[in-house]
Amino acid sequence: MAKTEGRADYSFDEFNIVLAGRFDGLSKQLKKIARFILDNPVDTALDTAAEIANRLEVQPSSLIRFAQALDFEGFSEIQKIFRANLVQQLPGYSANYSDRIQKLKEGASEGAEGAHPILNVFMEANRDALTSLQSEVSVARLDEAINTIKAAKNIYILGQRRSFPVASYLYYMMRNLDIRAFLLDGVGGNLSEQARLIGDGDVLVVATFPNYADEVIGVAQQARDAGAKVIAMTDKLVSPIVKLSDTYFLTDKVTVSGFRTVTGTMCLAQALAIGLGLDSNQISRT
Amino acid sequence: MAKTEGRADYSFDEFNIVLAGRFDGLSKQLKKIARFILDNPVDTALDTAAEIANRLEVQPSSLIRFAQALDFEGFSEIQKIFRANLVQQLPGYSANYSDRIQKLKEGASEGAEGAHPILNVFMEANRDALTSLQSEVSVARLDEAINTIKAAKNIYILGQRRSFPVASYLYYMMRNLDIRAFLLDGVGGNLSEQARLIGDGDVLVVATFPNYADEVIGVAQQARDAGAKVIAMTDKLVSPIVKLSDTYFLTDKVTVSGFRTVTGTMCLAQALAIGLGLDSNQISRT
DNA sequence: GCGCATCAGGAATATATATTCCGGTGGGGA
DNA sequence: TCCCCACCGGAATATATATTCCTGATGCGC
């Protein structure tokens, strides 16, 4: 890695500047290549040199020549630049929040934004979590969940460890909306005893995230066996809770320094509670 | 190219479903790989198998085995799926309307924004709460709070009702960072008994919002009298907790349908915890 | 119109990367 | 406790891919 790396790790912008400067001096074919590359940044980033050459009706070696004409060692280096650029353009691209914090730790801190750098990272992470919520929660699912809860005889809420704040918040909101809900808080190690209450026609709203506490999964299974519906909030499809659930929501994939955001799930909980409260009583929407 | 192509050109969603179905049957290491892949879709798409294996501390061959356990021919096929998914996520990626229409059919009846209207309202509210946090929390204050906590003999955390989720989350994070903190949860009506632990040189981190529960204010007063420092999270300057505190933060002024957001306070709690954890140890946790 | 310089094509080669295969290991059942 | 089987690590191999190099072609100046 400490060798002559051509002009590796140039930024995308720098690449463009260099290219613009030399464009006129390029041969006809090389100009053609340059245009294609600029017009198809995604393909340039992802395809193999051979494929690109093929689409251009040009030999792969010409791509290499092109790269070398710009003082790169090979075409691969150009691809690296384009890939990096691609990743940056990803929505809610979060450049590994943990890495960023790590960097902050190493000193290079300049609070350009006016707020504390650590706070900034979390603000971004939480905002991203909210943004992705938009695409991840479908209207139908949410309505489905609301109707399931509305139709239930009893409502139970469960979340442990990381998910406990969410569960307790949902419980708090429901109670304030005069919705009769029960929080399975597991106080005194009585979780499974509490869970034994769950019966036919009830609903269990459960939040669980890696590493998916066994006792939580157990309770969900128990609820299901007892004939209750299960509404799950978790992070991904392979979560063990998904297959135990009637309706599930995926949120808060985002983590910072090993800590998952809770914002998405919180927001979802708010929407659930208010959605429930809306027709059952007065609540004036803002 | 017309050979048996495994299950090439599966969609990302299909991949997730297949994986979800087989996840339980996978070996320990294969599960580890599955989790990594799902948690790092970008790296999975772009890095070489060797690099991914390296980061996982696993042999490349295990990645192949993983792919084959899912009936793919090799790891490359999985990467193809992830790459395709990556491209789709690109902003302004307009192609594939059919996919979107498909999703709309499956998911929503109308959904102009793609999300449920209620959810949208909360998403905006939470985003606003985060945004205002930026201007409300000064770097100096946050550092001051972090230093106060760092210097404390014992750390106590308090929040009731609406603020309880925040308190329990802060507690959860600190404990996971090996920071010795105590949550005053008031279980069994023992709040004031719990609070009697607070003594000279300790710190109390307290969150309270209208209508500022008396017992919470009482505990804060008690803590102060006992010689402890008080760090407060509340909504406005006239909050009764402000004058009892050594350091205070104002967040979550926003309310929707009578419910105050918690996002700002949550975010602040995250920043506090990580800020504390940063120099005390090695951030890296699940 | 001739010769030189530049350029592109394509096969040959080098390199990177994925995949296979085998032997050792550890955990679970008899 | 022993044996068997599933699993993993690692070297060996196969494959894909990038890069080089040589050759022939093309255009331009003289």
XYZ file of C-alpha atoms (C1' of nucleotides) in Angstrom:
632
model
C 0.000 0.000 0.000
C 2.978 2.279 0.375
C 4.022 1.923 -3.198
C 3.733 4.356 -6.045
C 0.008 4.431 -6.316
C -0.354 6.540 -9.384
C -2.836 9.123 -8.254
C -4.944 6.839 -6.179
C -7.621 8.160 -3.864
C -8.308 11.204 -5.935
C -11.759 12.524 -5.354
C -14.409 12.466 -7.995
C -14.199 16.205 -8.387
C -10.474 16.119 -8.838
C -10.866 13.483 -11.452
C -13.215 15.706 -13.366
C -10.857 18.622 -13.188
C -7.926 16.595 -14.426
C -10.003 15.176 -17.214
C -11.280 18.564 -18.259
C -7.732 19.858 -18.430
C -6.501 17.112 -20.664
C -9.558 16.409 -22.701
C -8.511 18.401 -25.737
C -5.200 16.654 -25.960
C -6.824 13.246 -26.087
C -7.163 11.168 -29.209
C -10.529 10.667 -30.832
C -11.151 7.290 -29.296
C -10.005 8.425 -25.917
C -12.433 11.309 -26.068
C -15.185 8.872 -26.839
C -14.248 6.883 -23.789
C -14.139 9.989 -21.643
C -17.621 10.975 -22.700
C -19.019 7.553 -22.030
C -17.490 7.425 -18.606
C -18.896 10.776 -17.632
C -22.296 9.908 -19.002
C -22.462 6.550 -17.273
C -20.841 6.917 -13.901
C -22.786 4.037 -12.422
C -21.759 1.578 -15.071
C -18.223 2.818 -14.933
C -18.168 2.145 -11.237
C -19.718 -1.281 -11.323
C -19.055 -3.022 -14.596
C -15.880 -4.773 -15.607
C -13.510 -3.088 -17.970
C -14.280 -5.709 -20.561
C -17.998 -4.978 -20.438
C -17.517 -1.264 -20.723
C -15.138 -1.744 -23.599
C -17.656 -3.954 -25.251
C -20.458 -1.410 -25.002
C -18.135 1.246 -26.334
C -17.060 -1.058 -29.154
C -13.534 -0.562 -28.111
C -10.784 -2.799 -26.816
C -10.234 -3.093 -23.077
C -6.693 -2.001 -23.650
C -7.984 1.336 -24.803
C -9.541 1.864 -21.430
C -6.195 1.250 -19.867
C -4.597 3.678 -22.235
C -7.215 6.177 -21.322
C -6.458 5.767 -17.653
C -2.779 6.079 -18.251
C -3.231 9.169 -20.343
C -4.607 10.679 -17.169
C -1.633 9.458 -15.148
C -3.464 6.633 -13.456
C -1.814 3.282 -13.256
C -4.754 1.451 -14.673
C -8.443 1.598 -15.271
C -9.143 0.037 -11.915
C -8.046 3.179 -10.190
C -10.609 5.191 -12.036
C -13.218 2.671 -11.022
C -12.249 3.087 -7.414
C -12.912 6.780 -7.637
C -16.273 6.186 -9.224
C -17.223 3.633 -6.642
C -16.382 5.903 -3.783
C -18.468 8.569 -5.412
C -21.339 6.164 -5.837
C -21.374 5.265 -2.194
C -21.407 8.891 -1.187
C -24.469 9.511 -3.246
C -26.427 6.849 -1.480
C -29.372 8.338 0.366
C -28.854 8.393 4.066
C -25.350 7.422 3.350
C -23.913 7.405 6.687
C -20.312 6.664 6.135
C -20.149 4.430 9.075
C -21.071 6.659 11.927
C -18.776 4.759 14.206
C -15.843 5.574 12.027
C -16.715 9.193 12.173
C -16.852 9.168 15.911
C -13.587 7.340 15.950
C -12.132 10.141 13.937
C -13.529 12.683 16.319
C -11.845 10.824 19.082
C -8.539 11.044 17.326
C -8.746 14.761 17.624
C -9.557 16.308 14.298
C -12.552 18.104 15.711
C -13.738 21.341 14.270
C -17.299 22.141 15.182
C -18.050 23.681 11.866
C -21.742 23.232 12.385
C -21.922 25.038 15.670
C -23.101 21.987 17.532
C -21.054 19.411 19.312
C -19.505 17.005 16.812
C -20.729 13.905 18.580
C -24.182 15.332 18.788
C -24.011 16.072 15.109
C -23.243 12.520 14.207
C -26.204 11.314 16.196
C -28.465 13.920 14.743
C -27.600 12.736 11.290
C -27.990 9.112 12.208
C -31.394 9.702 13.720
C -32.492 11.758 10.796
C -31.454 8.982 8.455
C -33.360 6.482 10.513
C -36.456 8.632 10.106
C -35.937 9.051 6.413
C -35.691 5.371 5.756
C -38.791 4.809 7.816
C -40.686 6.541 5.076
C -39.834 3.971 2.491
C -39.989 1.019 4.802
C -43.401 1.408 6.348
C -46.238 1.021 3.932
C -49.578 2.626 4.503
C -51.315 -0.695 4.291
C -49.157 -2.285 6.922
C -49.693 0.517 9.344
C -53.422 0.464 8.835
C -53.413 -3.266 9.192
C -51.608 -3.032 12.492
C -53.939 -0.335 13.743
C -56.969 -2.409 12.860
C -55.542 -5.506 14.453
C -54.959 -3.641 17.664
C -58.346 -2.027 17.523
C -60.015 -5.412 17.173
C -58.088 -7.011 20.004
C -59.583 -7.904 23.331
C -56.436 -6.996 25.227
C -53.290 -5.231 24.178
C -49.897 -6.306 25.485
C -46.652 -4.498 24.859
C -43.241 -6.071 25.114
C -39.683 -4.883 24.723
C -36.570 -5.615 26.721
C -33.160 -4.021 26.991
C -32.693 -1.684 24.053
C -36.332 -2.007 23.138
C -37.668 -1.365 26.576
C -37.694 2.407 26.170
C -39.792 2.007 23.068
C -42.179 -0.364 24.748
C -42.619 1.850 27.746
C -43.176 4.865 25.552
C -45.824 3.111 23.521
C -47.460 2.028 26.737
C -47.376 5.561 28.071
C -48.990 6.977 24.958
C -51.714 4.384 24.817
C -52.601 4.854 28.412
C -52.855 8.569 27.855
C -55.220 7.952 25.015
C -57.347 5.806 27.301
C -56.393 2.706 25.391
C -56.313 -0.226 27.730
C -52.856 -1.676 27.258
C -50.540 -3.720 29.423
C -46.803 -3.461 29.556
C -44.920 -6.699 30.012
C -41.996 -5.171 31.816
C -40.488 -8.320 33.247
C -39.995 -6.665 36.621
C -38.912 -9.184 39.210
C -38.127 -11.737 36.536
C -41.794 -12.398 36.051
C -41.901 -11.997 32.315
C -43.220 -15.419 31.458
C -45.777 -15.217 34.239
C -46.965 -11.893 32.886
C -47.055 -13.352 29.424
C -49.333 -16.134 30.506
C -52.125 -13.591 30.529
C -52.074 -13.396 26.763
C -54.913 -15.349 25.236
C -57.075 -15.843 22.220
C -58.178 -12.621 20.546
C -55.465 -10.558 22.195
C -52.638 -8.777 20.467
C -48.973 -8.535 21.394
C -46.959 -5.582 20.168
C -43.325 -6.518 20.447
C -40.054 -4.779 19.637
C -36.842 -6.728 19.424
C -33.465 -6.079 17.877
C -30.168 -7.947 17.748
C -29.420 -9.976 19.589
C -33.077 -10.786 19.927
C -33.458 -11.786 23.564
C -34.585 -15.372 23.834
C -37.205 -14.655 26.427
C -38.824 -12.095 24.171
C -38.985 -14.506 21.271
C -40.312 -17.086 23.688
C -43.133 -14.853 24.794
C -44.046 -14.091 21.207
C -44.202 -17.793 20.460
C -46.298 -18.310 23.552
C -48.668 -15.539 22.473
C -49.011 -16.999 19.053
C -49.714 -20.447 20.410
C -52.358 -18.976 22.654
C -54.146 -17.586 19.617
C -53.081 -13.972 19.900
C -51.982 -11.785 17.025
C -48.403 -10.528 16.997
C -47.241 -7.169 15.685
C -43.492 -6.895 15.509
C -40.992 -4.069 15.218
C -37.542 -5.248 14.340
C -34.609 -4.489 12.099
C -34.640 -6.983 9.288
C -36.461 -9.805 7.634
C -34.308 -12.527 9.079
C -35.121 -11.409 12.573
C -36.586 -14.427 14.365
C -39.626 -12.411 15.312
C -40.736 -11.904 11.741
C -41.994 -15.390 11.174
C -43.831 -15.307 14.469
C -45.642 -12.133 13.555
C -48.852 -11.320 11.754
C -47.652 -7.857 10.873
C -44.098 -6.614 11.074
C -42.234 -3.367 10.600
C -38.558 -2.965 9.816
C -36.869 0.090 11.286
C -33.665 1.390 12.769
C -31.108 -0.443 10.766
C -28.770 2.421 11.594
C -26.138 1.973 14.262
C -23.563 4.324 15.689
C -20.612 2.971 17.582
C -22.512 -0.212 18.080
C -25.606 1.536 19.315
C -28.677 1.278 17.254
C -30.839 4.325 16.872
C -34.279 4.135 18.453
C -35.757 7.041 16.618
C -37.401 5.096 13.854
C -39.106 2.717 16.207
C -40.151 5.571 18.462
C -41.665 7.405 15.570
C -43.486 4.314 14.466
C -44.800 3.823 17.972
C -46.099 7.372 17.978
C -47.855 6.849 14.696
C -49.368 3.608 15.915
C -50.678 5.107 19.096
C -52.107 8.190 17.476
C -53.528 6.167 14.642
C -55.375 4.161 17.244
C -56.476 7.169 19.176
C -57.684 9.092 16.166
C -61.086 7.569 15.695
C -61.590 6.245 19.166
C -61.683 9.753 20.584
C -61.098 13.454 20.296
C -57.444 14.005 19.337
C -57.203 17.027 17.111
C -54.591 16.655 14.422
C -52.169 19.464 13.900
C -24.077 -17.650 -20.167
C -27.083 -19.846 -20.780
C -25.975 -22.400 -18.279
C -27.493 -23.327 -14.966
C -27.169 -19.999 -13.255
C -28.030 -21.015 -9.741
C -30.645 -18.544 -8.744
C -29.148 -15.587 -10.472
C -30.992 -12.304 -10.825
C -32.988 -12.760 -7.690
C -34.150 -9.491 -6.284
C -32.880 -8.145 -3.045
C -36.182 -8.774 -1.361
C -36.274 -12.324 -2.538
C -32.815 -12.820 -1.207
C -33.936 -11.613 2.178
C -36.890 -13.909 2.178
C -34.829 -16.929 1.227
C -32.294 -16.058 3.859
C -34.971 -15.565 6.474
C -36.364 -18.966 5.681
C -33.080 -20.774 6.063
C -31.426 -18.666 8.686
C -32.221 -20.950 11.572
C -30.779 -23.953 9.833
C -27.441 -22.264 9.304
C -24.342 -22.980 11.344
C -23.017 -20.481 13.815
C -20.417 -19.062 11.506
C -22.804 -18.896 8.618
C -25.208 -16.940 10.753
C -22.434 -14.562 11.596
C -21.793 -14.068 7.921
C -25.479 -13.558 7.247
C -25.703 -10.884 9.863
C -22.659 -9.075 8.607
C -23.941 -9.106 5.093
C -27.279 -7.702 6.075
C -25.713 -5.082 8.278
C -23.227 -3.985 5.655
C -24.989 -4.129 2.335
C -22.752 -1.539 0.767
C -19.559 -3.305 1.631
C -21.037 -6.585 0.593
C -21.835 -5.140 -2.776
C -18.527 -3.473 -3.398
C -15.730 -5.223 -1.563
C -13.998 -8.376 -2.665
C -14.860 -11.608 -0.970
C -11.395 -11.724 0.508
C -11.808 -8.336 2.129
C -15.171 -9.167 3.575
C -13.845 -12.460 4.863
C -10.988 -10.617 6.422
C -13.192 -8.173 8.270
C -15.323 -11.039 9.478
C -12.238 -12.937 10.556
C -13.359 -15.853 8.477
C -11.993 -17.669 5.477
C -13.189 -16.680 2.017
C -14.267 -20.250 1.525
C -16.827 -19.771 4.261
C -18.434 -17.039 2.220
C -18.723 -19.451 -0.647
C -20.211 -22.062 1.644
C -22.655 -19.466 2.843
C -23.701 -18.678 -0.701
C -24.067 -22.324 -1.524
C -26.111 -22.978 1.571
C -28.571 -20.573 0.007
C -28.433 -22.392 -3.319
C -26.326 -19.842 -5.072
C -23.432 -20.999 -7.150
C -20.974 -18.712 -5.503
C -20.570 -15.591 -3.477
C -20.363 -13.492 -6.596
C -24.013 -14.079 -7.297
C -24.945 -12.631 -3.959
C -22.801 -9.648 -4.713
C -24.624 -9.136 -7.979
C -27.889 -8.927 -6.106
C -26.473 -6.450 -3.671
C -25.052 -4.342 -6.431
C -28.306 -4.193 -8.246
C -29.954 -3.156 -5.024
C -27.361 -0.478 -4.513
C -28.054 1.018 -7.886
C -31.753 1.090 -7.212
C -31.228 3.046 -4.064
C -29.403 5.758 -5.877
C -31.260 9.045 -5.777
C -32.689 10.000 -9.080
C -32.586 6.421 -10.108
C -35.633 6.569 -12.252
C -35.699 3.283 -14.025
C -37.807 0.374 -13.053
C -41.125 1.992 -12.581
C -42.681 -1.415 -12.678
C -41.011 -2.260 -9.409
C -42.393 0.820 -7.775
C -45.834 0.244 -9.105
C -45.624 -3.282 -7.859
C -44.778 -2.017 -4.419
C -47.595 0.444 -4.489
C -50.025 -2.288 -5.400
C -48.845 -4.545 -2.664
C -48.600 -1.785 -0.170
C -50.553 1.348 -0.640
C -53.785 2.455 -2.122
C -52.720 6.028 -2.645
C -49.827 7.263 -0.557
C -48.701 10.326 -2.408
C -45.636 10.556 -0.213
C -45.298 6.821 -0.016
C -45.845 6.866 3.714
C -48.857 6.940 5.927
C -50.087 10.491 6.614
C -49.934 10.046 10.353
C -46.475 8.657 10.116
C -45.494 11.579 7.972
C -46.618 14.068 10.544
C -44.514 12.411 13.187
C -41.560 12.059 10.944
C -41.587 15.753 10.341
C -42.093 16.576 13.959
C -39.227 14.381 15.012
C -37.018 15.805 12.363
C -37.816 19.290 13.569
C -36.984 18.282 17.084
C -33.599 17.081 15.918
C -32.964 20.205 13.935
C -33.673 22.526 16.795
C -31.431 20.465 19.000
C -28.570 21.716 16.935
C -29.090 25.310 17.892
C -30.118 24.602 21.433
C -27.267 22.501 22.667
C -23.974 24.283 22.821
C -20.690 22.469 22.624
C -19.617 23.882 25.929
C -22.702 22.676 27.733
C -22.392 19.177 26.452
C -18.737 18.981 27.353
C -19.512 20.412 30.736
C -22.126 17.737 31.342
C -19.799 15.005 30.187
C -17.077 16.196 32.490
C -19.431 16.491 35.409
C -20.583 12.935 34.938
C -17.050 11.713 34.473
C -16.004 13.278 37.746
C -18.927 11.899 39.708
C -18.628 9.150 42.262
C -21.968 7.622 41.327
C -24.297 8.301 38.454
C -28.057 8.266 38.935
C -30.602 8.554 36.182
C -34.167 9.666 36.669
C -37.182 10.075 34.453
C -40.826 9.236 35.002
C -43.824 8.862 32.755
C -43.000 10.417 29.410
C -39.363 10.731 30.357
C -38.981 7.204 31.589
C -38.147 5.814 28.147
C -35.352 8.329 27.833
C -34.022 7.533 31.263
C -34.072 3.829 30.671
C -32.376 4.247 27.326
C -29.618 6.359 28.799
C -29.203 3.755 31.501
C -29.039 0.993 28.929
C -26.368 2.739 26.915
C -24.224 3.588 29.881
C -24.355 0.087 31.198
C -23.322 -1.211 27.825
C -20.358 1.091 27.886
C -19.409 -0.260 31.272
C -20.272 2.992 32.918
C -21.569 2.357 36.378
C -24.935 4.048 36.465
C -28.116 3.520 38.449
C -31.625 3.961 37.206
C -34.122 5.366 39.651
C -37.113 3.609 38.219
C -39.519 4.049 41.091
C -40.664 0.454 40.868
C -42.902 -0.421 43.743
C -43.340 3.197 44.675
C -39.876 3.292 46.122
C -38.611 6.321 44.296
C -37.763 8.402 47.316
C -36.125 5.436 48.990
C -33.994 4.871 45.903
C -33.183 8.553 45.808
C -31.867 8.497 49.320
C -28.762 6.813 47.938
C -27.678 9.999 46.259
C -24.919 11.701 48.144
C -22.080 14.171 47.988
C -19.993 13.973 44.814
C -22.654 12.077 42.917
C -24.508 13.280 39.853
C -28.163 13.015 38.966
C -29.175 13.084 35.333
C -32.839 13.925 35.209
C -35.369 14.404 32.430
C -38.684 16.061 33.113
C -41.315 17.701 30.984
C -44.720 19.262 31.625
C -46.273 18.715 33.863
C -43.083 18.147 35.770
C -43.959 15.379 38.194
C -43.622 16.548 41.759
C -41.777 13.505 42.921
C -39.146 14.033 40.253
C -38.594 17.631 41.246
C -38.521 16.450 44.820
C -35.762 13.974 44.133
C -33.754 16.588 42.299
C -34.069 18.918 45.278
C -33.075 16.097 47.567
C -30.026 15.321 45.401
C -28.971 18.930 45.427
C -29.321 19.173 49.158
C -27.216 16.071 49.539
C -24.400 17.739 47.632
C -24.848 16.060 44.276
C -24.653 17.768 40.910
C -27.790 17.856 38.768
C -27.899 17.657 34.983
C -31.345 18.345 33.585
C -33.114 17.755 30.316
C -36.313 19.685 30.001
C -38.320 21.820 27.621
C -37.954 25.419 28.657
C -36.198 27.865 30.904
C -39.094 28.265 33.283
C -39.173 24.563 33.961
C -38.835 24.067 37.712
C -35.895 21.776 37.196
C -33.735 24.441 35.626
C -33.051 26.300 38.805
C -32.213 23.085 40.607
C -29.688 22.077 38.001
C -26.007 22.711 37.473
C -26.246 22.073 33.755
C -29.425 21.977 31.732
C -30.485 21.227 28.183
C -33.655 22.374 26.477
C -35.107 19.978 23.933
C -38.319 18.634 22.471
C -40.505 21.668 22.533
C -42.417 20.083 19.687
C -45.748 18.425 20.319
C -48.128 16.603 17.993
C -51.681 15.907 18.996
C -50.742 16.622 22.527
C -47.782 14.318 22.488
C -44.362 15.690 22.870
C -41.620 14.207 20.747
C -38.874 12.330 22.560
C -36.421 12.298 19.738
C -34.435 15.315 20.775
C -33.944 14.066 24.286
C -33.095 10.610 23.005
C -30.520 12.016 20.690
C -29.023 14.077 23.446
C -28.865 11.025 25.655
C -27.023 9.138 22.938
C -24.502 11.908 22.560
C -24.005 12.084 26.309
C -23.407 8.376 26.648
C -21.027 8.099 23.730
C -19.251 11.253 24.771
C -18.648 9.587 28.097
C -17.686 6.281 26.612
C -15.252 7.745 24.145
C -12.261 8.150 26.347
C -13.174 5.653 28.979
C -12.874 2.755 26.586
C -12.981 1.119 23.232
C -16.361 1.686 21.633
C -17.225 -1.351 19.625
C -20.166 -3.367 20.652
C -23.186 -5.068 19.333
C 3.413 9.991 -52.948
C 6.622 8.482 -49.295
C 7.892 7.954 -44.661
C 7.259 8.765 -39.880
C 4.646 9.128 -35.830
C 0.600 7.994 -33.530
C -3.011 5.076 -32.512
C -6.038 1.004 -32.093
C -6.668 -4.033 -32.212
C -5.889 -8.332 -30.413
C -3.384 -12.041 -28.544
C -0.397 -13.076 -24.686
C 0.593 -12.447 -20.056
C 0.200 -11.145 -15.319
C -2.539 -10.512 -11.566
C -6.324 -10.598 -8.665
C -10.088 -13.079 -7.123
C -13.237 -16.765 -6.570
C -13.823 -21.523 -5.787
C -12.644 -26.318 -4.616
C -10.816 -29.784 -1.895
C -8.754 -31.981 1.806
C -7.392 -32.690 6.507
C -8.015 -31.513 11.197
C -11.133 -30.245 15.098
C -14.748 -29.937 18.242
C -19.355 -30.848 19.699
C -23.224 -34.066 20.257
C -25.138 -38.638 20.604
C -24.688 -43.596 21.934
C -15.814 -42.090 26.972
C -15.592 -42.907 22.305
C -17.014 -42.316 17.755
C -19.091 -39.950 14.101
C -20.483 -36.118 11.625
C -20.793 -31.455 10.592
C -17.963 -27.635 10.303
C -14.049 -24.728 9.540
C -9.329 -23.239 8.115
C -6.054 -23.145 4.741
C -3.522 -24.452 0.742
C -4.222 -25.584 -4.051
C -6.625 -24.694 -8.127
C -9.554 -22.571 -11.488
C -11.390 -18.613 -13.359
C -12.133 -14.015 -14.386
C -10.188 -9.737 -15.200
C -6.794 -6.298 -15.910
C -2.722 -5.095 -18.156
C 1.101 -5.388 -21.452
C 3.155 -5.734 -25.721
C 3.579 -6.374 -30.322
C 1.677 -5.668 -34.945
C -0.720 -3.589 -38.429
C -3.287 0.400 -39.818
C -4.099 5.276 -40.423
C -3.325 9.869 -41.081
C -0.195 13.830 -41.505
C 3.818 16.474 -42.877
C 7.216 16.920 -46.164
